[in-house]
mmCIF file with all atom_site columns, C-alpha atoms in Angstrom:
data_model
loop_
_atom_site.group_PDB
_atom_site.id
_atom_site.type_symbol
_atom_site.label_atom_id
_atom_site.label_alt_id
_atom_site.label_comp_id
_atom_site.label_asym_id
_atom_site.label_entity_id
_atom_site.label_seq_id
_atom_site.pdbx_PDB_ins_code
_atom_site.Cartn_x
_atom_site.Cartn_y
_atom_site.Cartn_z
_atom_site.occupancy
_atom_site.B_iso_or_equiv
_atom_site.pdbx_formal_charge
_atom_site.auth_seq_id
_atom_site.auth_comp_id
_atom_site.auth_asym_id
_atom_site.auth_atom_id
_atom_site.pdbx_PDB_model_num
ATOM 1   C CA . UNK R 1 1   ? -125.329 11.839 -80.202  1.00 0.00 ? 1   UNK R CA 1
ATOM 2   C CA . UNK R 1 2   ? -126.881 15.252 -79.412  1.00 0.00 ? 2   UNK R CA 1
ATOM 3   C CA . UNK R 1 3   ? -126.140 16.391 -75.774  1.00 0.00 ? 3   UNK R CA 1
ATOM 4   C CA . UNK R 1 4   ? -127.819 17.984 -73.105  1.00 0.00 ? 4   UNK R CA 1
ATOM 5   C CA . UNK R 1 5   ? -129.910 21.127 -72.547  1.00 0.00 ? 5   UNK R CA 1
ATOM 6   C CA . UNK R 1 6   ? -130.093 23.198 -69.052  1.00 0.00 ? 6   UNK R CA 1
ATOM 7   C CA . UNK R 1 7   ? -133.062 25.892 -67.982  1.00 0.00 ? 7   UNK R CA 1
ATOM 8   C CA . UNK R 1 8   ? -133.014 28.114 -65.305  1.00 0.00 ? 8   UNK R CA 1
ATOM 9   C CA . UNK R 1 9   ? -136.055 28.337 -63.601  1.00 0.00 ? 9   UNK R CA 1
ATOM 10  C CA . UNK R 1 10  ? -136.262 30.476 -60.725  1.00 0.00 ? 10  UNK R CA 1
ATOM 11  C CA . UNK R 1 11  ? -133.041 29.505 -58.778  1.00 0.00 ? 11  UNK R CA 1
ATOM 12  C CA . UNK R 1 12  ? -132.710 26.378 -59.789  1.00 0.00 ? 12  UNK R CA 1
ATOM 13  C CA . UNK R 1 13  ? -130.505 25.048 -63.139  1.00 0.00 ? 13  UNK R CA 1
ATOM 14  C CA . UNK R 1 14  ? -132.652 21.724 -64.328  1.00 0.00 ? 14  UNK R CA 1
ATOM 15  C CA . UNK R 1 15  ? -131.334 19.394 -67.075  1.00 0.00 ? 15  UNK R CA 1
ATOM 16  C CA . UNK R 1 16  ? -133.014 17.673 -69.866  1.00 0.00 ? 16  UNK R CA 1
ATOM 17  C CA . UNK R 1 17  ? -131.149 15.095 -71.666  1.00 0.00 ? 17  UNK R CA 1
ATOM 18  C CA . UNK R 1 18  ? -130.977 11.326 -73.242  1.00 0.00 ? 18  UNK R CA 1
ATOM 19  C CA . UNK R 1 19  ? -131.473 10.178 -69.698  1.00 0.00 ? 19  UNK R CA 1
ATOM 20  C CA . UNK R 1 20  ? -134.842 12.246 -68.791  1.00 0.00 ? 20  UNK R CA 1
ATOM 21  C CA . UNK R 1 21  ? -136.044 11.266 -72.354  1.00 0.00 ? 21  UNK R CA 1
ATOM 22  C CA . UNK R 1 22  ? -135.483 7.349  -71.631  1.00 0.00 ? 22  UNK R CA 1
ATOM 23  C CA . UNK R 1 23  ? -136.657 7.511  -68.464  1.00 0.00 ? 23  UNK R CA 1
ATOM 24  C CA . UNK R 1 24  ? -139.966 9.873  -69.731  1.00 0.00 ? 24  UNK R CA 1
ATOM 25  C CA . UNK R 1 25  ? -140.458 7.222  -72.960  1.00 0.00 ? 25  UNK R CA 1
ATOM 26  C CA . UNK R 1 26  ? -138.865 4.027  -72.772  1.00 0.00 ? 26  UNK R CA 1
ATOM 27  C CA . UNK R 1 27  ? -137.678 4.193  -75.993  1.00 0.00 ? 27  UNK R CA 1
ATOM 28  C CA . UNK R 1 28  ? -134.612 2.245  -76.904  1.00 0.00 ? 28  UNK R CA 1
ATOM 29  C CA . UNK R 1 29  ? -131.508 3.778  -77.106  1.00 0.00 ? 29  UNK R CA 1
ATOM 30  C CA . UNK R 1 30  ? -128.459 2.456  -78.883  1.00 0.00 ? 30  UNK R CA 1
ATOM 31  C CA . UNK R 1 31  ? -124.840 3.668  -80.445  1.00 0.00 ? 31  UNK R CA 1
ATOM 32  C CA . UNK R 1 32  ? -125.992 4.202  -83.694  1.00 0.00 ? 32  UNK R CA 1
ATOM 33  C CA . UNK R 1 33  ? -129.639 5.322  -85.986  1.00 0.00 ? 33  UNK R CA 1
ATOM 34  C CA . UNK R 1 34  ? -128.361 5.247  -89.485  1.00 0.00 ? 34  UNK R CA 1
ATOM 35  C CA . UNK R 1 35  ? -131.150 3.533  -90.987  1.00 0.00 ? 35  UNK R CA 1
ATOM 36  C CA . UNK R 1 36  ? -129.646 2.704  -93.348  1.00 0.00 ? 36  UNK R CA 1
ATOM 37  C CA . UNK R 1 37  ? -128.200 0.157  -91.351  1.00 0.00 ? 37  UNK R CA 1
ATOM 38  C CA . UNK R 1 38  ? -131.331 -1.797 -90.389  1.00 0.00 ? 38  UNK R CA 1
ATOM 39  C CA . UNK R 1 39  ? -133.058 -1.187 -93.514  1.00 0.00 ? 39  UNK R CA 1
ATOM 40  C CA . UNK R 1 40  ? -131.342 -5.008 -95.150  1.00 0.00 ? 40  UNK R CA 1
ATOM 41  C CA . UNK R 1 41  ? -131.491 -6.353 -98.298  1.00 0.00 ? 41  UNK R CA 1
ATOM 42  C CA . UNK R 1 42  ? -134.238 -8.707 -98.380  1.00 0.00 ? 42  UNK R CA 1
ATOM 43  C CA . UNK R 1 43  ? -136.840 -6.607 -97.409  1.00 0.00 ? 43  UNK R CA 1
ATOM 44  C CA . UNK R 1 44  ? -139.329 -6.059 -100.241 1.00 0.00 ? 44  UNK R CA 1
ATOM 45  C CA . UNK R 1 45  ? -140.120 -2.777 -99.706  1.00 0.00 ? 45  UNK R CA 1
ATOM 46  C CA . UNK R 1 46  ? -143.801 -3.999 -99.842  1.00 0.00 ? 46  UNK R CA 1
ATOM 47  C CA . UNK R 1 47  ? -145.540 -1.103 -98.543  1.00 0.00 ? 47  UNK R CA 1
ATOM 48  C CA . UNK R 1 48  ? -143.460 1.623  -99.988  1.00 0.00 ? 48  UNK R CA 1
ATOM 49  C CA . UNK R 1 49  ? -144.150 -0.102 -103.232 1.00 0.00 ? 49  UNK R CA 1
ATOM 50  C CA . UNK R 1 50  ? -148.230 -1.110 -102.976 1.00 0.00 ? 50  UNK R CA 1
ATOM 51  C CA . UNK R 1 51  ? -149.421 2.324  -101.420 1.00 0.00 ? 51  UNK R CA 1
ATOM 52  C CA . UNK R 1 52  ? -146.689 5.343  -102.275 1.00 0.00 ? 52  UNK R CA 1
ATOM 53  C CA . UNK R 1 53  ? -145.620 4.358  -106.007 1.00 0.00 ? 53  UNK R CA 1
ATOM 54  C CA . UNK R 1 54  ? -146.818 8.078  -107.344 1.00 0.00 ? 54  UNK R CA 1
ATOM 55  C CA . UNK R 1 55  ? -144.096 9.904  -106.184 1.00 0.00 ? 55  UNK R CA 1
ATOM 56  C CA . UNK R 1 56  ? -143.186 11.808 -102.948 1.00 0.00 ? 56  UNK R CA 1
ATOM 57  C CA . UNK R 1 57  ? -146.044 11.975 -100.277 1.00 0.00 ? 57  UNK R CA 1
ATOM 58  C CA . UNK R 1 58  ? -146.169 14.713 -97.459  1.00 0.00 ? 58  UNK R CA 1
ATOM 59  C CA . UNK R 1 59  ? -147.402 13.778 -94.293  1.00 0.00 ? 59  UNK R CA 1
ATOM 60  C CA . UNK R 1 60  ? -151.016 16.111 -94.686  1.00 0.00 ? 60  UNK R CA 1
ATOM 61  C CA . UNK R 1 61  ? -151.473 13.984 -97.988  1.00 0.00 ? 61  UNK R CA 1
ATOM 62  C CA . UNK R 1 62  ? -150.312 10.676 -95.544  1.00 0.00 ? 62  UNK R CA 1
ATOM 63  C CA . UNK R 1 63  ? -152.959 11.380 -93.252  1.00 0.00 ? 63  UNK R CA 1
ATOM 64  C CA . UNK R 1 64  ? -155.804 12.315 -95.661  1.00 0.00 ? 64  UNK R CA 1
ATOM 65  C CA . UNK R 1 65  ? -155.209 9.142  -97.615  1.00 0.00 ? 65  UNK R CA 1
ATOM 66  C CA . UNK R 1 66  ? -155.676 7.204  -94.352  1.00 0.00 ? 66  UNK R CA 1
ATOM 67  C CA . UNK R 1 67  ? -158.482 9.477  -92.989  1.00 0.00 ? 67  UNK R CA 1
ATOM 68  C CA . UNK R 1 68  ? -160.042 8.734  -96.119  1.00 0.00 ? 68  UNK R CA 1
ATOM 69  C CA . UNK R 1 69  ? -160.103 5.393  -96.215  1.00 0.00 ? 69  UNK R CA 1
ATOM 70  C CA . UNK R 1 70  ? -163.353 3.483  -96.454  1.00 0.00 ? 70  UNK R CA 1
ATOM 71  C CA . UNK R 1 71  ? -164.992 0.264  -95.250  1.00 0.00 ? 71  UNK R CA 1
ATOM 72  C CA . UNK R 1 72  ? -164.360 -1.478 -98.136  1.00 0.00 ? 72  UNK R CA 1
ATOM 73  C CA . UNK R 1 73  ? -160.492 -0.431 -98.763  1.00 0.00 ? 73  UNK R CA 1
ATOM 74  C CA . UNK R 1 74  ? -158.530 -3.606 -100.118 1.00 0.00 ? 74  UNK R CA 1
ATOM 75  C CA . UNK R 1 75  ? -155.696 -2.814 -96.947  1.00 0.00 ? 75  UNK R CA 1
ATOM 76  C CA . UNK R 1 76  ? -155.201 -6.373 -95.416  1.00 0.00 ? 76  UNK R CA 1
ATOM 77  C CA . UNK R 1 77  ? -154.409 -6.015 -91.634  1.00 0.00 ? 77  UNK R CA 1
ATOM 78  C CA . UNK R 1 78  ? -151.166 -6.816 -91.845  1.00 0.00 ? 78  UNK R CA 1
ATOM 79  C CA . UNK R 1 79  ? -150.180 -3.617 -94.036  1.00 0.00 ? 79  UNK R CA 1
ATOM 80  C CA . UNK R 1 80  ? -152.910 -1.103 -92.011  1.00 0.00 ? 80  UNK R CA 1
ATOM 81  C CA . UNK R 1 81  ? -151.188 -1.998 -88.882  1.00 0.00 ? 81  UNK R CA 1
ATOM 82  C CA . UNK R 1 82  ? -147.677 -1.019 -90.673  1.00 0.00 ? 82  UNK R CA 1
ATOM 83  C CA . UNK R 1 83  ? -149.305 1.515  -92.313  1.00 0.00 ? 83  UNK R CA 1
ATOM 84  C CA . UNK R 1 84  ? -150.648 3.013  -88.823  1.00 0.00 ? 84  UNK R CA 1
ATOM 85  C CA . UNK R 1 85  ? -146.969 2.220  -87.252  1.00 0.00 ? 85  UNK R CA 1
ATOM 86  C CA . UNK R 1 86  ? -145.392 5.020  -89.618  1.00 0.00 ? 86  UNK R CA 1
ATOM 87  C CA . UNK R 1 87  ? -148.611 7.199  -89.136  1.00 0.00 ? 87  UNK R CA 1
ATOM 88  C CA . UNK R 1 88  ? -148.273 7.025  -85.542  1.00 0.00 ? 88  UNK R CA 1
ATOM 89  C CA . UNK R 1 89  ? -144.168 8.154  -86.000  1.00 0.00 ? 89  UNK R CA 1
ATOM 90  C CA . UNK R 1 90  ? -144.609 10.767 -88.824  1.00 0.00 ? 90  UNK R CA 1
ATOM 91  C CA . UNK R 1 91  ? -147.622 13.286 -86.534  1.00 0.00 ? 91  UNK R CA 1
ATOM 92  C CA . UNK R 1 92  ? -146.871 11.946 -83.099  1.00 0.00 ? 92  UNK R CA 1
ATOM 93  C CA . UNK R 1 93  ? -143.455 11.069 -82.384  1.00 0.00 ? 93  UNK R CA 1
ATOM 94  C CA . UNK R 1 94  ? -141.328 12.803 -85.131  1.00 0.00 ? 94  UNK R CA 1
ATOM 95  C CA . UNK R 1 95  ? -143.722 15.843 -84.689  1.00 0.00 ? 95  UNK R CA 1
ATOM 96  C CA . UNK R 1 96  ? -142.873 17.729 -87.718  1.00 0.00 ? 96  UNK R CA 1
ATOM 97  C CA . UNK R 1 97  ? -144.448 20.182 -89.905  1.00 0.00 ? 97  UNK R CA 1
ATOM 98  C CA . UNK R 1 98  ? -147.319 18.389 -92.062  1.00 0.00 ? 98  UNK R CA 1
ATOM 99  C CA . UNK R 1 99  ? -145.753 19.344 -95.255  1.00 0.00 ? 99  UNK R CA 1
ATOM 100 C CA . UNK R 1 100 ? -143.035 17.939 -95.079  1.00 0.00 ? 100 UNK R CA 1
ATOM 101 C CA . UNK R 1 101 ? -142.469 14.201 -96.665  1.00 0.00 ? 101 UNK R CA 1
ATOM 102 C CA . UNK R 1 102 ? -142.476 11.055 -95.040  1.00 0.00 ? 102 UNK R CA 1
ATOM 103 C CA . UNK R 1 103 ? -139.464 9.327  -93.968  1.00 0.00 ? 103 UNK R CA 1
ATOM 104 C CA . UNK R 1 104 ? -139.664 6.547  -96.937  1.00 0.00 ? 104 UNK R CA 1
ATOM 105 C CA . UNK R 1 105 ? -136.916 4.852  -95.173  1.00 0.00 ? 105 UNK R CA 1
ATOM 106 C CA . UNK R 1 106 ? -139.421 4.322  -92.346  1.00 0.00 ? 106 UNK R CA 1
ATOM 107 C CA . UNK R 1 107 ? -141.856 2.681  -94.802  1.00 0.00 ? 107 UNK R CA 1
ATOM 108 C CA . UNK R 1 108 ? -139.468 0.154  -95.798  1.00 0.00 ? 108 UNK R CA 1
ATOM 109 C CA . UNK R 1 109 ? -138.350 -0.256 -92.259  1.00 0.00 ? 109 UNK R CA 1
ATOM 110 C CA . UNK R 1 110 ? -141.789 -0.889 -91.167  1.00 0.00 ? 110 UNK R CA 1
ATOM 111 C CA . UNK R 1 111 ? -141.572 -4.111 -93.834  1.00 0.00 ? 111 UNK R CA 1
ATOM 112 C CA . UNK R 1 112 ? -139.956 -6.114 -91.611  1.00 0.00 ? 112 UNK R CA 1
ATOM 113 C CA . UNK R 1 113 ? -141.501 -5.320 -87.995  1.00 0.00 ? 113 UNK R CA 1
ATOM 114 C CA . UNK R 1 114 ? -138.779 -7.049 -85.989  1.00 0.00 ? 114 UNK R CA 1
ATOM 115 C CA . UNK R 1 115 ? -135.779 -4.523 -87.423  1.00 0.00 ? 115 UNK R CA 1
ATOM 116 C CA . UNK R 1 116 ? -139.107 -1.739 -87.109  1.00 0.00 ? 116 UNK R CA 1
ATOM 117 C CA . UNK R 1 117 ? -138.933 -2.830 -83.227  1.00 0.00 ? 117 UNK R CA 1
ATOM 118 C CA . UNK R 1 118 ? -134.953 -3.347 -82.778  1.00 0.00 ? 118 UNK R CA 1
ATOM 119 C CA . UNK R 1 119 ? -134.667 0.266  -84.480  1.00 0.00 ? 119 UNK R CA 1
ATOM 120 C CA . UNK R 1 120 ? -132.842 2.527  -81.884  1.00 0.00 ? 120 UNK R CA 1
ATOM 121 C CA . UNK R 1 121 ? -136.208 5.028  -81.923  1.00 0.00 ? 121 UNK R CA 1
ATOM 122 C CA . UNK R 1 122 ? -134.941 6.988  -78.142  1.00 0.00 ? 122 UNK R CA 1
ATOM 123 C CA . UNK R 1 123 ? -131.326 7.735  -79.895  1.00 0.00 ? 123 UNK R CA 1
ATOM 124 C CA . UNK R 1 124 ? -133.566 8.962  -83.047  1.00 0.00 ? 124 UNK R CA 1
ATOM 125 C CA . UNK R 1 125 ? -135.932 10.911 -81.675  1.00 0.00 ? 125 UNK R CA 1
ATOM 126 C CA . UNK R 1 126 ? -134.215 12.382 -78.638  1.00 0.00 ? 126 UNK R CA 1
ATOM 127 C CA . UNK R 1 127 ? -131.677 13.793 -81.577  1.00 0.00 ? 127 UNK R CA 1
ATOM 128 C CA . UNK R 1 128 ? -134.442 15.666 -83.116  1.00 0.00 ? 128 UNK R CA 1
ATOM 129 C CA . UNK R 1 129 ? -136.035 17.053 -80.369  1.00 0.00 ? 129 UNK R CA 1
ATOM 130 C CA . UNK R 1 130 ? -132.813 18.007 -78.449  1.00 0.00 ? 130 UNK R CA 1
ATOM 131 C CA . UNK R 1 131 ? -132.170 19.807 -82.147  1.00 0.00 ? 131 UNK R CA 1
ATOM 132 C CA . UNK R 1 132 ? -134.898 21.723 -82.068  1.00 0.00 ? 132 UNK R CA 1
ATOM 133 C CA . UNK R 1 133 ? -135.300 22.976 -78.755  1.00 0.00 ? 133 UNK R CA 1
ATOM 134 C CA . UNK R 1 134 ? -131.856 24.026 -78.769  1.00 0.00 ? 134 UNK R CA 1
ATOM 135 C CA . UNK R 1 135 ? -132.417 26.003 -81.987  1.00 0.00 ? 135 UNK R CA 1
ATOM 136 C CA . UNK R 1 136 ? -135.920 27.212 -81.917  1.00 0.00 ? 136 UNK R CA 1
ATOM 137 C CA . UNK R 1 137 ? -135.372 30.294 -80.231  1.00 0.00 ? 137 UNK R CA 1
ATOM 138 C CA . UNK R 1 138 ? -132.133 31.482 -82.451  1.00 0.00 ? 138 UNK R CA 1
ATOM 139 C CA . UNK R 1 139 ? -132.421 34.930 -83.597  1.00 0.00 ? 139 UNK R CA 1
ATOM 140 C CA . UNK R 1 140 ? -135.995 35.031 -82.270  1.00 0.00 ? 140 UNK R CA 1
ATOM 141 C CA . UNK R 1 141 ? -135.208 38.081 -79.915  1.00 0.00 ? 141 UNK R CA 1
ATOM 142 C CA . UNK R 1 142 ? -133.570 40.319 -82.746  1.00 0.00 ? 142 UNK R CA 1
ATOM 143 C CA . UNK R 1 143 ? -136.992 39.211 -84.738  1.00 0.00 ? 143 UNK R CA 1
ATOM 144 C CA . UNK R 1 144 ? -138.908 40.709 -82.122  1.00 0.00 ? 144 UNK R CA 1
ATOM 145 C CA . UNK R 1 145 ? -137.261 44.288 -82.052  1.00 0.00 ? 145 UNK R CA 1
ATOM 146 C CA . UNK R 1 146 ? -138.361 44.217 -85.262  1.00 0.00 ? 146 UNK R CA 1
ATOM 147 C CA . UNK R 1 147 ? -141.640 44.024 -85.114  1.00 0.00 ? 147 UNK R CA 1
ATOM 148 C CA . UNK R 1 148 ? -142.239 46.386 -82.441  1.00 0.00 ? 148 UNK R CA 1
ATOM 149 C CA . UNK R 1 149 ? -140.148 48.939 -84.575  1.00 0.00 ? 149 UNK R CA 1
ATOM 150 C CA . UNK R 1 150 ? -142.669 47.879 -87.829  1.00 0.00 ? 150 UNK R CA 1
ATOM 151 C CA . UNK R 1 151 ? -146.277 49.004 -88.310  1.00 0.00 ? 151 UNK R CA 1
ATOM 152 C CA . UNK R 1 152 ? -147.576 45.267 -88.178  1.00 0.00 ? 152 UNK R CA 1
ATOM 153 C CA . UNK R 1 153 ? -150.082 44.910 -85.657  1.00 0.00 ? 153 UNK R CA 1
ATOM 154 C CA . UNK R 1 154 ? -149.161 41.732 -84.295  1.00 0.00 ? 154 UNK R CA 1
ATOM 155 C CA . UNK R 1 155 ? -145.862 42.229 -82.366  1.00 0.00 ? 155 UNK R CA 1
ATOM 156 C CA . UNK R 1 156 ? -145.426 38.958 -80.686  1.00 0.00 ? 156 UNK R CA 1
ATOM 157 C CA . UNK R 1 157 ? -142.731 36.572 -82.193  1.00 0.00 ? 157 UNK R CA 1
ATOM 158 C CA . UNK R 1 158 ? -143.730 32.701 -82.119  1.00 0.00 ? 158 UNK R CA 1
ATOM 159 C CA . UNK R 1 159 ? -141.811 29.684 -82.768  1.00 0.00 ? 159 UNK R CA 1
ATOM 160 C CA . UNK R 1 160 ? -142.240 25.958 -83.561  1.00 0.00 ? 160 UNK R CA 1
ATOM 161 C CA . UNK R 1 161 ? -140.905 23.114 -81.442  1.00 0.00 ? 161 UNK R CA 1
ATOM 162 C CA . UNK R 1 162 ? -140.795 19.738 -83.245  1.00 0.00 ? 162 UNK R CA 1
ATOM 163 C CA . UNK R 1 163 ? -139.549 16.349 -82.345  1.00 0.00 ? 163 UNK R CA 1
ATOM 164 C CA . UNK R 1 164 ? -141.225 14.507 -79.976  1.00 0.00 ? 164 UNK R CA 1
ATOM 165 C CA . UNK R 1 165 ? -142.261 17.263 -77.712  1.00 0.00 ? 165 UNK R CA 1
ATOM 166 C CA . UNK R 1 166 ? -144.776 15.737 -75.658  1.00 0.00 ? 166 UNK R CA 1
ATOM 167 C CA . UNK R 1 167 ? -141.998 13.968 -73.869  1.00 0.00 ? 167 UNK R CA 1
ATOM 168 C CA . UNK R 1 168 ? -140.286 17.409 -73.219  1.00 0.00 ? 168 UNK R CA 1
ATOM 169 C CA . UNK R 1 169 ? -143.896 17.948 -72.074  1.00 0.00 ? 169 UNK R CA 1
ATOM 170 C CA . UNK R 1 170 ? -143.876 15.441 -69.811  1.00 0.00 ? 170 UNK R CA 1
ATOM 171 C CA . UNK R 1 171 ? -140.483 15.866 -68.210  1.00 0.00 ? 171 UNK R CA 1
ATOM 172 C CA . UNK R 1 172 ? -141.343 19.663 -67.258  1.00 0.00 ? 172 UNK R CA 1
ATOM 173 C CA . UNK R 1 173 ? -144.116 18.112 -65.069  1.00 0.00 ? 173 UNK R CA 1
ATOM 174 C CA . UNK R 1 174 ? -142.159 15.989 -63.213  1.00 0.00 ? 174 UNK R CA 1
ATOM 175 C CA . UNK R 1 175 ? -139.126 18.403 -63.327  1.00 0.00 ? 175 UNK R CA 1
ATOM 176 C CA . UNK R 1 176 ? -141.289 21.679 -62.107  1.00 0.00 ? 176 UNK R CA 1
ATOM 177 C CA . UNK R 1 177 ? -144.057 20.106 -59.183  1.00 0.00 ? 177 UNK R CA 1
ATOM 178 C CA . UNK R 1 178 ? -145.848 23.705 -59.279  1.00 0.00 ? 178 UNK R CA 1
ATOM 179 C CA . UNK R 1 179 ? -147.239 22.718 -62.964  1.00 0.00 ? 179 UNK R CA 1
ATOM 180 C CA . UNK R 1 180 ? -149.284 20.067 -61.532  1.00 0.00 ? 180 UNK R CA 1
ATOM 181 C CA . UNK R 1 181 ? -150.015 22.107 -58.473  1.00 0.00 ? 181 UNK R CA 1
ATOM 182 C CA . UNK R 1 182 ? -151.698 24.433 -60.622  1.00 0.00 ? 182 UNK R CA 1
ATOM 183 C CA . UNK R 1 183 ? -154.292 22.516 -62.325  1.00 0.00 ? 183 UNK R CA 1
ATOM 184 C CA . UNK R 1 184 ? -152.412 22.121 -65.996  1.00 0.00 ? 184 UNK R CA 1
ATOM 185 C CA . UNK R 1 185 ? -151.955 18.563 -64.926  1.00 0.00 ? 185 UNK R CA 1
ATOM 186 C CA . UNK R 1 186 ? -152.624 15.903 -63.339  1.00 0.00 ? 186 UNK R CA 1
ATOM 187 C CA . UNK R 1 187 ? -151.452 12.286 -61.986  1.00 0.00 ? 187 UNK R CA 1
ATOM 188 C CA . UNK R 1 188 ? -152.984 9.047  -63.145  1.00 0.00 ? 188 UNK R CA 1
ATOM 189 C CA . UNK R 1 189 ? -150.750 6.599  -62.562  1.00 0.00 ? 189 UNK R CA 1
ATOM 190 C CA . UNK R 1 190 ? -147.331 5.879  -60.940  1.00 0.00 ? 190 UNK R CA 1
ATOM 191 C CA . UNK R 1 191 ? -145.313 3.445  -63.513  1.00 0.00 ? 191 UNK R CA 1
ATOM 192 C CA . UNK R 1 192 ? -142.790 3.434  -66.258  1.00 0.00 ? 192 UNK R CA 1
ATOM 193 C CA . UNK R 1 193 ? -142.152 5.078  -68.559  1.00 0.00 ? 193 UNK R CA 1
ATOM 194 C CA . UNK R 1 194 ? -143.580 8.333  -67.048  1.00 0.00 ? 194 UNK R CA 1
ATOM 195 C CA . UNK R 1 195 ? -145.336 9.750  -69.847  1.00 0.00 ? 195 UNK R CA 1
ATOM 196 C CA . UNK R 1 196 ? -148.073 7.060  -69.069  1.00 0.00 ? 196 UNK R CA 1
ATOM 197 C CA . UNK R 1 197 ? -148.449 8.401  -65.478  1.00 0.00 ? 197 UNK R CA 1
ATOM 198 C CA . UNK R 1 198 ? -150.047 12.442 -66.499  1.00 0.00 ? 198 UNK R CA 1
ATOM 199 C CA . UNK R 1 199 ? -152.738 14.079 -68.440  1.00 0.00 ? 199 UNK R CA 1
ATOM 200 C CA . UNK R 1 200 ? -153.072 17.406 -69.550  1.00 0.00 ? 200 UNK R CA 1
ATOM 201 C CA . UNK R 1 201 ? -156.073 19.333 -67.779  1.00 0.00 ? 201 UNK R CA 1
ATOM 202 C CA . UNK R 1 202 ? -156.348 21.985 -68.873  1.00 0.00 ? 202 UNK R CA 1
ATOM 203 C CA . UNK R 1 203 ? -153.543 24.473 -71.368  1.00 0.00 ? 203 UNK R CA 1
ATOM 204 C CA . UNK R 1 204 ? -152.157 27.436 -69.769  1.00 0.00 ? 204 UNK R CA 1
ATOM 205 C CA . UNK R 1 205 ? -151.263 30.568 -71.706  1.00 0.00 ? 205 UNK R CA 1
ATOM 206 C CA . UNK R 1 206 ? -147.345 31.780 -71.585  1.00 0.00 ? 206 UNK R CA 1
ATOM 207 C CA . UNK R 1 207 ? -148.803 35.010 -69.687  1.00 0.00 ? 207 UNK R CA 1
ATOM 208 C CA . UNK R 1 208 ? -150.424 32.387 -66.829  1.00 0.00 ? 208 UNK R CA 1
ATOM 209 C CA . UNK R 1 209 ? -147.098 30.486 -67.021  1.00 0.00 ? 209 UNK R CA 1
ATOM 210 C CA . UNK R 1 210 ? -145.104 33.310 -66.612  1.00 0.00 ? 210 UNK R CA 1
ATOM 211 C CA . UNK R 1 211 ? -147.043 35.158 -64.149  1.00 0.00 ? 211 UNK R CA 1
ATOM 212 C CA . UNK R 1 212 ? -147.441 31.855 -61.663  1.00 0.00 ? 212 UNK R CA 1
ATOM 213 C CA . UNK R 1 213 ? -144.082 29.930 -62.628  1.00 0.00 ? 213 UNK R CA 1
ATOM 214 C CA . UNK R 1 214 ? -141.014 31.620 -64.287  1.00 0.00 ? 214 UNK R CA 1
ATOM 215 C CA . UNK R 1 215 ? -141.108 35.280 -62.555  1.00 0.00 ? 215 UNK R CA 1
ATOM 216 C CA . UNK R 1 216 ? -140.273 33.530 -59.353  1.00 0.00 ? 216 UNK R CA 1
ATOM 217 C CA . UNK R 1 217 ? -136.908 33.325 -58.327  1.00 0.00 ? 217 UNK R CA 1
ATOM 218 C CA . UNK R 1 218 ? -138.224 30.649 -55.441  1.00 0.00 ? 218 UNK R CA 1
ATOM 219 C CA . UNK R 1 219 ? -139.285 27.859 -57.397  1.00 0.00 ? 219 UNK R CA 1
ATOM 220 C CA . UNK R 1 220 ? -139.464 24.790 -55.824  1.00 0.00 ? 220 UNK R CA 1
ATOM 221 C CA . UNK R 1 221 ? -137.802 21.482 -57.615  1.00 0.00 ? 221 UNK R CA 1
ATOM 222 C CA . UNK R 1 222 ? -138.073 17.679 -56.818  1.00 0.00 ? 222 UNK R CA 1
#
């Protein structure tokens, strides 16, 4: 099980871990996500076999096939529903990088919509977001030197976060109140999980962040 992450902002050390992300989500959490494991034996593997039976599908190709599809498409409800399901957890929730390939596991998962359910998705998904936020940033500084040092004319150094970010998102509302205070969001709602009680306004650029948030050593916390 991945572990926890602190940031210091301003004076203050805040933590983001399993915890935040359950209480952000309300996604179950369990001991184990081998999916093997919940994948059993007499599932048919129905929609792996009726709609991905040409070989390995990336999720851009996913995501055109369904953006594609037309009135008259022969998909009874039952599978578009499934077939949604995964779409929904390949660009949303697993947040990757379009071209890579689905999770087939999660297609036959999706088969049997009660195991789909059970499936520990907060242990899952908090793993691959606490992965890459912890690693995103590695070697990123020594990147930067050199591209000031090289004739390129773009000297900023970016990086991609994947997982399920907009829970990360969602905590750093709650976790810094000046974000809201500012105008990037806003509260709708006051229930659980969180992430159904904000909405982004408006999307700040790292200079505005920076300038109103992170160069403060007096930031104020919950």
């Amino acid at each position: 099980m991945a572990s926890t992450l602190w940031f210091y902002v301003g004076n203050e050390v805040i933590r983001f871990s399993a915890v935040e992300f359950c209480l952000v989500t309300g996604l179950t959490f369990g001991d184990s996500c081998e999916s093997l494991s919940y994948i059993t034996k007499h599932m048919d593997k129905w929609i792996l076999r009726s709609y991905f039976r040409d070989g390995k599908v990336n999720v851009k190709m996913f995501a055109n096939w369904f953006r594609n599809l037309g009135p008259d498409n022969n998909v009874s409800d039952d599978d578009m529903v499934k077939l949604v399901l995964v779409l929904f957890l390949e660009m949303t929730l697993v947040g990757k990088d379009d071209r890579n390939a689905i999770m087939y596991w999660a297609l036959q998962l999706v088969d049997d919509l009660d195991a789909f359910n059970s499936f520990p998705w907060g242990t899952f998904l908090y793993g691959r977001t606490f992965d890459s936020l912890s690693t995103c940033v590695v070697g990123r500084d020594d990147k930067y030197k050199e591209r000031l040092e090289s004739p390129a004319k773009r000297k900023a150094e970016e990086y991609n976060v994947y997982g399920f970010v907009t829970a990360f998102q969602v905590w750093a509302i709650e976790a810094i109140p000046k974000w809201a205070m500012l105008g990037y969001a806003s509260r709708v709602n006051n229930v659980t999980p969180r992430i159904l009680n904000w909405e982004c306004t408006r999307i700040p650029s790292y200079v505005e962040l920076y300038d109103n948030i992170f160069k403060y050593r007096n930031v104020r916390m919950p």
